[in-house]
Coordinates of C-alpha atoms in Angstrom, one line a residue:
M1 CA -21.8 -26.8 -29.3
Q2 CA -19.5 -27.1 -27.0
Y3 CA -19.9 -23.4 -26.0
E4 CA -23.9 -24.1 -25.5
T5 CA -23.6 -26.4 -23.3
L6 CA -21.0 -24.7 -21.1
F7 CA -22.8 -21.6 -21.1
A8 CA -26.6 -23.7 -20.5
E9 CA -24.2 -25.1 -17.4
A10 CA -23.2 -21.7 -16.1
D11 CA -27.0 -20.1 -16.8
A12 CA -28.1 -22.9 -14.3
A13 CA -25.6 -21.8 -11.7
R14 CA -26.8 -18.3 -11.6
A15 CA -30.2 -19.9 -11.4
R16 CA -29.3 -21.5 -8.1
A17 CA -27.7 -18.4 -7.2
V18 CA -30.1 -15.9 -7.5
S19 CA -32.5 -18.5 -5.7
Q20 CA -30.3 -19.0 -2.6
D21 CA -31.1 -17.2 0.7
D22 CA -27.6 -18.8 2.6
P23 CA -25.0 -16.2 1.1
V24 CA -22.3 -18.8 1.2
A25 CA -24.3 -21.3 -1.1
E26 CA -24.8 -17.6 -3.3
R27 CA -21.2 -17.1 -3.4
I28 CA -20.6 -20.9 -4.5
A29 CA -23.2 -20.6 -7.3
W30 CA -21.6 -17.3 -8.8
E31 CA -18.2 -19.0 -8.7
D32 CA -19.3 -22.3 -10.4
A33 CA -21.4 -19.5 -13.0
L34 CA -18.0 -18.0 -13.6
A35 CA -15.5 -21.1 -14.1
K36 CA -18.1 -22.5 -16.2
L37 CA -17.9 -19.2 -18.2
N38 CA -14.4 -19.2 -18.5
L39 CA -14.5 -22.4 -20.3
A40 CA -17.4 -21.5 -22.4
E41 CA -15.6 -18.1 -23.5
E42 CA -12.6 -20.1 -24.4
R43 CA -14.7 -21.5 -27.3
N44 CA -16.8 -18.3 -28.3
I45 CA -17.6 -14.7 -26.6
T46 CA -20.9 -13.6 -26.9
S47 CA -23.0 -10.7 -26.0
E48 CA -25.0 -13.3 -23.5
S49 CA -21.7 -14.6 -22.0
K50 CA -20.8 -11.1 -21.3
G51 CA -23.8 -9.6 -19.8
L52 CA -23.6 -13.2 -17.5
R53 CA -20.1 -12.4 -16.3
D54 CA -20.5 -9.0 -15.9
E55 CA -24.1 -10.3 -13.6
A56 CA -21.8 -12.7 -11.7
Q57 CA -18.8 -10.8 -11.1
T58 CA -21.1 -7.7 -9.6
S59 CA -22.8 -9.9 -7.3
L60 CA -19.8 -11.8 -6.3
D61 CA -18.1 -8.0 -5.7
A62 CA -21.0 -7.2 -3.4
L63 CA -21.2 -10.3 -1.2
L64 CA -17.2 -10.1 -0.5
G65 CA -16.9 -6.3 -0.4
I66 CA -14.6 -6.3 -3.2
I67 CA -14.6 -2.2 -5.1
R68 CA -13.7 -2.1 -8.9
G69 CA -11.6 1.2 -9.0
D70 CA -11.8 3.4 -12.4
F71 CA -8.2 3.6 -12.4
Q72 CA -7.0 5.7 -15.0
P73 CA -3.3 7.3 -15.9
A74 CA -2.2 9.7 -13.4
V75 CA 1.4 10.9 -14.3
S76 CA 2.2 12.4 -17.6
G77 CA 5.9 13.1 -18.5
L78 CA 7.4 10.4 -16.5
P79 CA 11.1 9.5 -17.2
R80 CA 11.5 5.9 -19.2
G81 CA 13.5 3.5 -16.7
I82 CA 12.2 3.9 -13.7
E83 CA 10.7 1.8 -11.4
I84 CA 8.4 3.2 -8.3
T85 CA 8.5 1.2 -5.3
A86 CA 7.3 3.7 -2.8
M87 CA 4.8 6.8 -3.2
A88 CA 3.6 9.5 -0.8
A89 CA 0.5 12.1 -1.9
I90 CA -0.5 15.5 -0.4
D91 CA -3.4 17.6 -1.9
T92 CA -1.4 18.8 -4.7
E93 CA 1.4 16.5 -5.3
I94 CA 2.7 12.7 -5.7
F95 CA 6.2 12.2 -4.6
L96 CA 7.6 8.8 -6.5
L97 CA 10.5 6.9 -5.2
D98 CA 12.7 5.4 -8.1
S99 CA 14.5 2.5 -7.0
V100 CA 16.4 2.5 -10.4
N101 CA 18.3 5.9 -9.5
G102 CA 17.6 6.1 -5.8
E103 CA 16.1 9.2 -6.1
I104 CA 12.6 10.8 -5.1
L105 CA 10.6 12.1 -8.4
R106 CA 7.3 14.8 -7.8
A107 CA 4.5 15.5 -9.7
F108 CA 2.3 18.3 -9.0
L109 CA -2.1 18.7 -10.1
L110 CA -3.2 20.6 -13.0
D111 CA -6.0 21.1 -14.0
S112 CA -5.4 18.4 -16.9
G113 CA -4.1 16.0 -14.1
Y114 CA -0.5 15.4 -12.5
Q115 CA 2.6 16.5 -14.4
Y116 CA 6.1 15.6 -13.7
D117 CA 8.4 18.1 -12.7
E118 CA 11.6 18.1 -14.5
N119 CA 13.3 20.4 -12.4
F120 CA 12.6 19.0 -8.9
I121 CA 15.9 17.8 -7.3
C122 CA 15.9 15.0 -4.4
G123 CA 18.7 12.6 -4.8
R124 CA 21.9 11.2 -4.0
G125 CA 24.4 13.8 -3.8
E126 CA 26.4 16.5 -1.7
Y127 CA 24.8 18.8 0.2
G128 CA 26.0 21.9 2.6
G129 CA 29.0 19.4 3.1
K130 CA 26.8 16.6 4.0
S131 CA 26.6 13.4 1.6
V132 CA 23.7 11.4 1.1
G133 CA 23.6 8.2 -0.8
V134 CA 20.9 6.2 -2.5
L135 CA 17.5 6.9 -0.9
V136 CA 15.5 4.0 0.4
G137 CA 12.6 5.3 1.8
L138 CA 10.3 8.7 2.0
K139 CA 7.2 10.5 3.9
A140 CA 5.6 13.8 3.0
L141 CA 5.8 16.2 5.5
P142 CA 3.3 18.5 7.6
K143 CA 3.3 22.1 5.5
A144 CA 4.7 23.5 8.2
N145 CA 8.0 22.5 9.2
A146 CA 11.7 24.2 9.9
M147 CA 13.1 23.2 6.5
A148 CA 10.3 24.2 4.1
A149 CA 10.1 21.4 2.6
S150 CA 7.4 18.9 1.2
V151 CA 9.2 15.4 1.3
L152 CA 11.7 13.7 3.2
G153 CA 14.2 11.1 2.3
I154 CA 16.4 9.0 3.4
D155 CA 19.0 6.9 2.6
D156 CA 20.6 3.6 4.4
R157 CA 22.8 5.1 6.6
G158 CA 20.7 7.4 8.3
N159 CA 21.0 10.5 6.2
L160 CA 17.7 12.9 6.0
L161 CA 17.1 14.7 2.8
Y162 CA 14.8 17.8 3.0
C163 CA 12.8 18.6 -0.7
A164 CA 10.7 21.1 -2.1
A165 CA 9.2 22.5 -5.5
N166 CA 12.1 25.2 -6.9
Q167 CA 14.6 24.6 -3.5
V168 CA 17.9 23.0 -3.4
P169 CA 17.9 20.3 -1.0
Q170 CA 18.8 20.4 2.6
A171 CA 20.5 17.3 4.7
L172 CA 20.9 16.2 8.0
S173 CA 22.6 13.2 9.8
L174 CA 20.1 11.4 12.2
Q175 CA 22.6 10.6 15.2
E176 CA 23.2 6.9 15.2
P177 CA 22.0 4.7 17.9
P178 CA 24.5 2.8 20.1
V179 CA 25.0 -0.2 18.0
G180 CA 25.1 2.2 14.7
F181 CA 23.0 1.3 11.9
K182 CA 22.9 -2.0 10.2
E183 CA 20.4 -1.4 7.3
I184 CA 17.5 1.0 7.4
T185 CA 14.2 -0.7 5.8
A186 CA 11.5 1.7 5.9
I187 CA 10.6 4.5 8.2
S188 CA 7.0 5.8 9.3
L189 CA 6.3 9.3 10.7
D190 CA 3.5 10.5 13.1
S191 CA 2.8 13.3 15.1
E192 CA 6.5 14.8 14.8
V193 CA 8.0 11.5 15.9
L194 CA 10.0 9.7 13.5
Y195 CA 10.4 5.3 13.5
I196 CA 13.3 4.1 11.7
L197 CA 13.2 0.4 11.2
D198 CA 16.4 -1.4 11.0
A199 CA 15.8 -5.1 10.6
L200 CA 18.8 -6.5 10.5
S201 CA 19.6 -5.2 14.1
R202 CA 16.4 -6.3 15.0
E203 CA 15.0 -2.9 16.0
V204 CA 13.1 0.3 15.6
W205 CA 14.5 3.4 16.3
V206 CA 12.4 6.4 17.7
Y207 CA 13.3 9.9 16.9
G208 CA 11.6 12.8 18.7
G209 CA 11.5 15.8 16.7
Q210 CA 10.4 19.3 16.2
A211 CA 9.0 21.2 13.1
S212 CA 10.0 18.1 11.4
T213 CA 13.7 17.8 12.2
F214 CA 14.8 15.0 13.9
I215 CA 18.2 15.8 15.9
N216 CA 17.8 14.1 19.4
Y217 CA 18.9 11.0 20.5
P218 CA 16.9 7.8 19.7
T219 CA 15.3 5.8 21.7
A220 CA 14.4 1.9 21.1
F221 CA 10.5 1.0 20.8
F222 CA 11.4 -2.7 21.7
E223 CA 12.6 -4.5 25.0
N224 CA 12.5 -7.6 23.5
A225 CA 12.1 -7.9 19.7
P226 CA 9.2 -10.0 18.4
S227 CA 10.4 -12.6 16.4
G228 CA 11.6 -12.6 13.1
L229 CA 12.0 -8.9 13.5
E230 CA 15.2 -8.9 11.0
N231 CA 12.8 -10.0 8.1
A232 CA 10.5 -7.1 8.7
V233 CA 9.7 -5.1 5.6
D234 CA 7.8 -2.0 6.2
I235 CA 7.0 0.3 9.1
S236 CA 3.8 2.1 10.2
V237 CA 2.4 3.9 13.2
D238 CA -0.7 5.7 14.7
G239 CA 0.2 6.9 18.1
S240 CA 1.0 4.0 20.3
D241 CA 0.2 1.3 18.1
L242 CA 3.1 0.0 15.5
Y243 CA 2.4 -2.4 12.6
L244 CA 5.3 -4.5 11.1
L245 CA 5.1 -6.1 7.8
F246 CA 7.3 -9.2 7.2
A247 CA 8.9 -10.7 4.2
D248 CA 6.8 -13.2 4.5
G249 CA 3.4 -11.3 4.2
H250 CA 2.3 -11.9 7.5
L251 CA 1.6 -8.5 10.2
A252 CA 2.4 -7.9 13.6
S253 CA 0.8 -5.2 15.6
C254 CA 2.6 -4.0 18.6
T255 CA 1.6 -1.7 21.3
Y256 CA 3.8 0.5 23.0
S257 CA 3.6 1.0 26.9
L258 CA 4.4 4.2 28.8
L259 CA 4.8 2.3 32.1
D260 CA 7.7 0.6 33.3
T261 CA 5.9 -2.3 34.8
V262 CA 4.2 -3.0 31.6
P263 CA 6.1 -4.0 28.7
T264 CA 5.4 -3.4 25.1
R265 CA 3.4 -6.2 23.5
C266 CA 3.6 -7.3 20.0
I267 CA 0.5 -9.8 18.6
N268 CA 2.7 -11.7 15.9
P269 CA 1.0 -13.0 13.7
A270 CA -1.8 -10.8 14.0
T271 CA -5.1 -12.5 12.6
L272 CA -6.7 -10.8 9.6
I273 CA -10.7 -11.4 9.8
D274 CA -13.2 -11.7 7.3
T275 CA -16.7 -10.8 8.6
H276 CA -18.5 -10.9 5.1
P277 CA -21.2 -13.4 5.8
A278 CA -20.5 -14.7 2.1
A279 CA -16.9 -15.7 3.3
G280 CA -17.9 -18.1 5.1
G281 CA -15.4 -17.7 7.7
G282 CA -12.8 -19.0 5.2
D283 CA -9.4 -18.1 4.6
S284 CA -10.2 -14.7 2.5
F285 CA -6.1 -13.5 2.5
G286 CA -4.7 -17.2 2.1
Q287 CA -3.4 -16.2 -1.5
A288 CA -2.4 -12.7 -0.6
H289 CA 1.0 -11.8 -0.5
F290 CA 1.6 -8.5 1.0
T291 CA 4.2 -6.3 0.5
Q292 CA 3.6 -2.9 1.3
M293 CA 1.3 -0.9 3.9
H294 CA -0.3 2.4 4.4
L295 CA -2.5 4.1 6.8
S296 CA -5.1 6.4 5.4
T297 CA -5.3 9.8 6.9
P298 CA -8.3 10.3 9.8
P299 CA -10.8 10.4 10.4
D300 CA -11.8 7.4 8.7
S301 CA -8.0 6.1 9.1
A302 CA -7.8 2.5 7.5
L303 CA -4.8 -0.1 7.2
L304 CA -4.0 -0.6 3.6
L305 CA -2.3 -3.9 2.8
L306 CA -0.7 -4.3 -1.5
D307 CA -1.1 -7.4 -2.7
P308 CA 1.0 -7.0 -5.9
K309 CA 0.3 -9.9 -7.9
S310 CA -3.5 -10.2 -8.3
Q311 CA -3.4 -5.9 -7.9
A312 CA -5.6 -5.8 -4.8
V313 CA -5.5 -3.2 -1.9
F314 CA -7.0 -4.9 1.1
R315 CA -8.7 -2.3 3.4
L316 CA -8.7 -3.7 7.0
S317 CA -9.7 -1.7 10.4
P318 CA -6.5 -0.5 12.2
R319 CA -7.0 -2.5 15.2
S320 CA -9.4 -5.4 14.9
F321 CA -8.2 -6.4 11.6
E322 CA -11.4 -6.9 10.1
L323 CA -11.3 -6.7 6.0
Q324 CA -13.4 -3.9 5.1
N325 CA -13.3 -3.7 1.3
K326 CA -10.4 -5.1 -1.1
I327 CA -10.0 -2.8 -4.1
Y328 CA -9.0 -4.3 -7.2
P329 CA -9.2 -2.1 -10.9
R330 CA -11.8 -2.5 -13.3
S331 CA -12.1 -6.3 -14.3
D332 CA -12.9 -5.6 -17.9
H333 CA -10.3 -5.5 -20.8
E334 CA -10.6 -2.4 -21.7
G335 CA -9.1 -0.7 -18.6
P336 CA -5.4 0.9 -18.9
I337 CA -3.4 -1.4 -16.2
S338 CA -1.9 -4.4 -17.8
S339 CA -1.7 -7.8 -15.5
V340 CA 1.7 -6.9 -14.8
A341 CA 2.3 -7.2 -10.9
L342 CA 1.8 -4.0 -8.9
T343 CA 5.0 -2.1 -7.0
A344 CA 3.7 0.6 -4.7
M345 CA 0.6 2.6 -3.6
T346 CA -0.2 5.3 -1.9
T347 CA -3.7 7.5 -1.0
N348 CA -4.3 11.6 0.0
S349 CA -6.5 13.3 1.9
A350 CA -9.3 13.5 -0.7
H351 CA -9.2 9.4 -0.8
V352 CA -7.5 9.2 -4.1
L353 CA -5.6 6.1 -4.3
F354 CA -2.7 5.8 -6.3
I355 CA -0.9 2.6 -7.6
A356 CA 2.2 2.1 -9.4
Q357 CA 3.2 -0.4 -12.1
G358 CA 6.8 -0.4 -12.9
G359 CA 7.7 3.0 -14.2
K360 CA 3.4 4.4 -14.4
I361 CA 1.1 5.3 -11.6
Y362 CA -2.6 4.9 -11.8
Q363 CA -5.2 6.6 -9.8
A364 CA -9.1 6.3 -8.6
G365 CA -11.1 8.6 -7.0
D366 CA -13.6 8.3 -4.4
V367 CA -12.2 5.3 -2.9
P368 CA -13.5 5.0 0.6

């Protein structure tokens, strides 16, 4: 009897939703329908409740720009006990940073999917007389580079490790800035320029390169660092635009100035905007806590922000910070992904989105 009463209330909310011309009122009605369904399905689950849930969720997704990705297991053969906290992907390879062992793992694409490469070497050790410590960051490299490498790793002391399949890694040490390195937090690579985020030093160090080697002396990106830079956790760069993500989840954007008379300027925090009419100008980002960001490849480049707890990837326009989509795993309970928080994400040029959940990797194709 309780189920019947609550289901009738959910069905009445559905009737209100489909009769609305105002997208905000429609959204509120669908949300009410789902809330009543949640209560009803605590008592009983029927084909009618499942059908109404699918209709309500699909309608809400369309109103709010939500995409439900069909994520499937991506890599077979991964070792146990790993924790993937960063990834980089190219057309036929995925590179995974395992924070447990401080090393980079590789998987390569076969007809049946990605296979873990157990012979790949890319971790701490002695290489050509140079000592490399625990790796804390990674970036995929352009195909044409002087080191014939596919991926670049870095330790917290500024030692670079170049790795490729069936190859012994090669190490190079960055020239230290005048104050040395305190703690390298993250790196970004853009057009043969390497950016090093040293949060505790409150600076981003810029290394010009040639063919992916970075032997030059660094320059400082900032004259006056933005407030709270010591709490920055991630960095992305596209041309003169630099993006910083902070431990509290907020985003800042900085534009580098080539003119001595015009300082490099930052917007901190950057204001994120949801232009979907059904959002009603409300705070669509209030519950999100972003921990990682990634710039997808041109020509339709977007700034992706990972909200691990809700298992969402927010897709934003890089300069206006307008929300384009929110990408979630499929909402049914039959998908392969558990409710545990995500730990990393990346994309490749074929619009495949990869997400990590501890030691497991999932992929969804045809993502915008």
